[in-house]
Amino acid sequence: MSIKAEILNTLKQEILTLALKPGTILSETALSERFQISRTPLRDVLKQLALESYTDIYPKKGNIVSFIDLESVEQITYLRCTLEKEILKDLSAQLLLPGVHELKEILKKQKEVIGQENAVDSFLNLDDEFHRALYRLAGREYLWTLIQQSNVHYLRYRRLHMLKTDKLEEIWNEHQSILELMVQKETAKIGPLIHHHLREDIHSLDFQENFSEFLKK
């Protein structure tokens, strides 16, 4: 991996984990000193971050970590909700025992991390693992990959969303219910549950008030 690629991945990860908060100015001078790289290749990195919506470029201010765009988040949650309703209905008709065991094992690990130090990071990774497994078991992993390519606003929203008290437990319980409905082939109940699971909090005034400084105005 080239130095530019390493720096790009490092900055992306810091933005996604909110180590670099929305609104943070990315100074070329400071980044050049930090990574011991000249400004010319660094500008290529910053240009790529802007192209992928990790940053915005403002006159007289320069490169700034993008504020979370709730309209983009709403579009992604709508897309995922629409897809996953159909994917889970299809999967419930073809889910075999090895797939059930795989999903149960992921949920077992997810339950174990709740309450641990840095629980959100581990929980988020397992959340992705659970949903990715659903897409893969249904033969739709390509769609999961596509969704991940335009996720910068949604991933940060989701991280903040999971800081809410008891939210991890609630999400885990919903995962359990999703698996149970598929095993029992109760497809009529899957749609409302997925809608609640993915879209219930997107218009929450509580979220917008608590994290207003991170949101695009």
C-alpha positions as semicolon CSV with decimal commas, in nm:
position;residue;x (nm);y (nm);z (nm)
1;M;0,000;0,000;0,000
2;S;0,134;0,343;-0,094
3;I;0,193;0,617;0,161
4;K;-0,092;0,820;0,010
5;A;-0,329;0,524;0,043
6;E;-0,224;0,470;0,405
7;I;-0,283;0,836;0,492
8;L;-0,617;0,833;0,311
9;N;-0,734;0,524;0,503
10;T;-0,612;0,669;0,834
11;L;-0,802;0,995;0,785
12;K;-1,114;0,812;0,667
13;Q;-1,110;0,596;0,978
14;E;-1,060;0,896;1,206
15;I;-1,352;1,074;1,041
16;L;-1,581;0,769;1,058
17;T;-1,502;0,708;1,426
18;L;-1,545;1,080;1,502
19;A;-1,187;1,109;1,624
20;L;-1,196;1,393;1,371
21;K;-1,530;1,557;1,441
22;P;-1,750;1,728;1,181
23;G;-1,632;2,084;1,132
24;T;-1,268;2,008;1,212
25;I;-1,028;2,199;0,988
26;L;-0,773;1,976;0,817
27;S;-0,468;2,199;0,796
28;E;-0,227;2,110;0,518
29;T;0,062;2,229;0,734
30;A;-0,041;2,020;1,034
31;L;-0,108;1,709;0,825
32;S;0,219;1,749;0,636
33;E;0,408;1,760;0,966
34;R;0,209;1,473;1,117
35;F;0,257;1,232;0,828
36;Q;0,597;1,362;0,718
37;I;0,481;1,409;0,362
38;S;0,506;1,701;0,121
39;R;0,200;1,906;0,035
40;T;0,171;1,788;-0,326
41;P;0,077;1,423;-0,250
42;L;-0,116;1,540;0,056
43;R;-0,338;1,753;-0,166
44;D;-0,421;1,442;-0,368
45;V;-0,537;1,277;-0,044
46;L;-0,749;1,578;0,052
47;K;-0,899;1,592;-0,297
48;Q;-1,004;1,226;-0,269
49;L;-1,158;1,284;0,075
50;A;-1,366;1,567;-0,071
51;L;-1,473;1,353;-0,370
52;E;-1,603;1,087;-0,130
53;S;-1,784;1,342;0,095
54;Y;-1,555;1,293;0,394
55;T;-1,465;1,661;0,374
56;D;-1,592;1,983;0,223
57;I;-1,383;2,267;0,087
58;Y;-1,475;2,617;0,201
59;P;-1,333;2,944;0,067
60;K;-1,083;3,100;0,313
61;K;-1,119;2,801;0,549
62;G;-0,989;2,516;0,339
63;N;-1,062;2,149;0,401
64;I;-1,315;2,081;0,674
65;V;-1,451;1,746;0,792
66;S;-1,802;1,730;0,649
67;F;-2,102;1,779;0,872
68;I;-2,342;1,484;0,886
69;D;-2,606;1,522;0,617
70;L;-2,930;1,375;0,754
71;E;-3,087;1,384;0,408
72;S;-2,812;1,147;0,289
73;V;-2,868;0,931;0,598
74;E;-3,242;0,918;0,525
75;Q;-3,176;0,808;0,167
76;I;-2,942;0,528;0,279
77;T;-3,180;0,404;0,548
78;Y;-3,467;0,410;0,297
79;L;-3,259;0,207;0,051
80;R;-3,149;-0,044;0,314
81;C;-3,499;-0,077;0,455
82;T;-3,650;-0,143;0,111
83;L;-3,382;-0,395;0,020
84;E;-3,369;-0,579;0,349
85;K;-3,745;-0,630;0,368
86;E;-3,726;-0,828;0,044
87;I;-3,392;-0,995;0,119
88;L;-3,514;-1,127;0,454
89;K;-3,842;-1,251;0,307
90;D;-3,645;-1,439;0,039
91;L;-3,393;-1,567;0,292
92;S;-3,661;-1,699;0,526
93;A;-3,764;-1,944;0,253
94;Q;-3,411;-2,076;0,197
95;L;-3,224;-2,032;0,526
96;L;-3,049;-2,357;0,611
97;L;-2,924;-2,477;0,950
98;P;-2,557;-2,374;0,893
99;G;-2,677;-2,020;0,817
100;V;-2,886;-2,014;1,135
101;H;-2,584;-2,128;1,339
102;E;-2,365;-1,860;1,177
103;L;-2,612;-1,583;1,259
104;K;-2,659;-1,712;1,614
105;E;-2,283;-1,710;1,669
106;I;-2,259;-1,347;1,555
107;L;-2,541;-1,253;1,792
108;K;-2,373;-1,440;2,076
109;K;-2,056;-1,232;2,026
110;Q;-2,261;-0,913;1,994
111;K;-2,438;-0,982;2,323
112;E;-2,104;-1,040;2,497
113;V;-1,959;-0,700;2,403
114;I;-2,254;-0,499;2,540
115;G;-2,137;-0,326;2,855
116;Q;-1,768;-0,375;2,782
117;E;-1,521;-0,090;2,745
118;N;-1,528;0,048;2,391
119;A;-1,844;-0,156;2,334
120;V;-1,966;0,063;2,047
121;D;-1,669;-0,018;1,821
122;S;-1,702;-0,394;1,870
123;F;-2,080;-0,380;1,850
124;L;-2,070;-0,181;1,525
125;N;-1,835;-0,432;1,364
126;L;-2,061;-0,720;1,464
127;D;-2,367;-0,527;1,349
128;D;-2,209;-0,502;1,005
129;E;-2,111;-0,868;1,020
130;F;-2,471;-0,971;1,099
131;H;-2,631;-0,768;0,820
132;R;-2,359;-0,861;0,569
133;A;-2,420;-1,227;0,649
134;L;-2,792;-1,180;0,578
135;Y;-2,713;-1,033;0,235
136;R;-2,458;-1,307;0,160
137;L;-2,682;-1,594;0,269
138;A;-2,953;-1,452;0,043
139;G;-2,708;-1,429;-0,248
140;R;-2,711;-1,047;-0,240
141;E;-2,365;-0,959;-0,103
142;Y;-2,292;-0,743;-0,409
143;L;-2,571;-0,510;-0,297
144;W;-2,415;-0,484;0,049
145;T;-2,084;-0,385;-0,111
146;L;-2,257;-0,117;-0,319
147;I;-2,424;0,034;-0,013
148;Q;-2,092;0,059;0,172
149;Q;-1,950;0,282;-0,100
150;S;-2,165;0,583;-0,009
151;N;-2,190;0,549;0,364
152;V;-1,983;0,825;0,527
153;H;-2,281;1,022;0,664
154;Y;-2,479;0,714;0,765
155;L;-2,189;0,547;0,947
156;R;-2,126;0,854;1,162
157;Y;-2,495;0,895;1,231
158;R;-2,515;0,532;1,335
159;R;-2,219;0,567;1,572
160;L;-2,379;0,868;1,747
161;H;-2,714;0,692;1,745
162;M;-2,565;0,400;1,939
163;L;-2,444;0,623;2,221
164;K;-2,803;0,647;2,340
165;T;-2,864;0,468;2,671
166;D;-2,967;0,103;2,626
167;K;-2,956;0,138;2,245
168;L;-2,714;-0,154;2,198
169;E;-2,942;-0,384;2,394
170;E;-3,241;-0,270;2,189
171;I;-3,061;-0,332;1,859
172;W;-2,945;-0,677;1,974
173;N;-3,302;-0,771;2,071
174;E;-3,422;-0,665;1,727
175;H;-3,152;-0,879;1,564
176;Q;-3,272;-1,172;1,770
177;S;-3,631;-1,109;1,658
178;I;-3,525;-1,085;1,293
179;L;-3,359;-1,426;1,313
180;E;-3,654;-1,582;1,495
181;L;-3,904;-1,451;1,238
182;M;-3,696;-1,593;0,953
183;V;-3,663;-1,932;1,120
184;Q;-4,038;-1,939;1,191
185;K;-4,108;-1,805;0,839
186;E;-4,332;-1,530;0,975
187;T;-4,263;-1,308;0,676
188;A;-4,557;-1,073;0,736
189;K;-4,388;-0,942;1,053
190;I;-4,046;-0,887;0,895
191;G;-4,131;-0,563;0,712
192;P;-4,251;-0,363;1,014
193;L;-3,960;-0,487;1,226
194;I;-3,698;-0,388;0,967
195;H;-3,860;-0,047;0,925
196;H;-3,837;0,010;1,300
197;H;-3,485;-0,133;1,316
198;L;-3,339;0,089;1,044
199;R;-3,556;0,401;1,029
200;E;-3,728;0,460;1,363
201;D;-3,482;0,724;1,490
202;I;-3,389;0,906;1,170
203;H;-3,626;1,196;1,240
204;S;-3,572;1,197;1,618
205;L;-3,573;1,550;1,758
206;D;-3,376;1,418;2,054
207;F;-3,093;1,311;1,823
208;Q;-3,095;1,640;1,635
209;E;-3,086;1,842;1,955
210;N;-2,810;1,637;2,123
211;F;-2,580;1,636;1,822
212;S;-2,677;1,956;1,643
213;E;-2,315;2,076;1,627
214;F;-2,229;1,774;1,410
215;L;-2,516;1,811;1,165
216;K;-2,534;1,989;0,832
217;K;-2,752;2,296;0,863
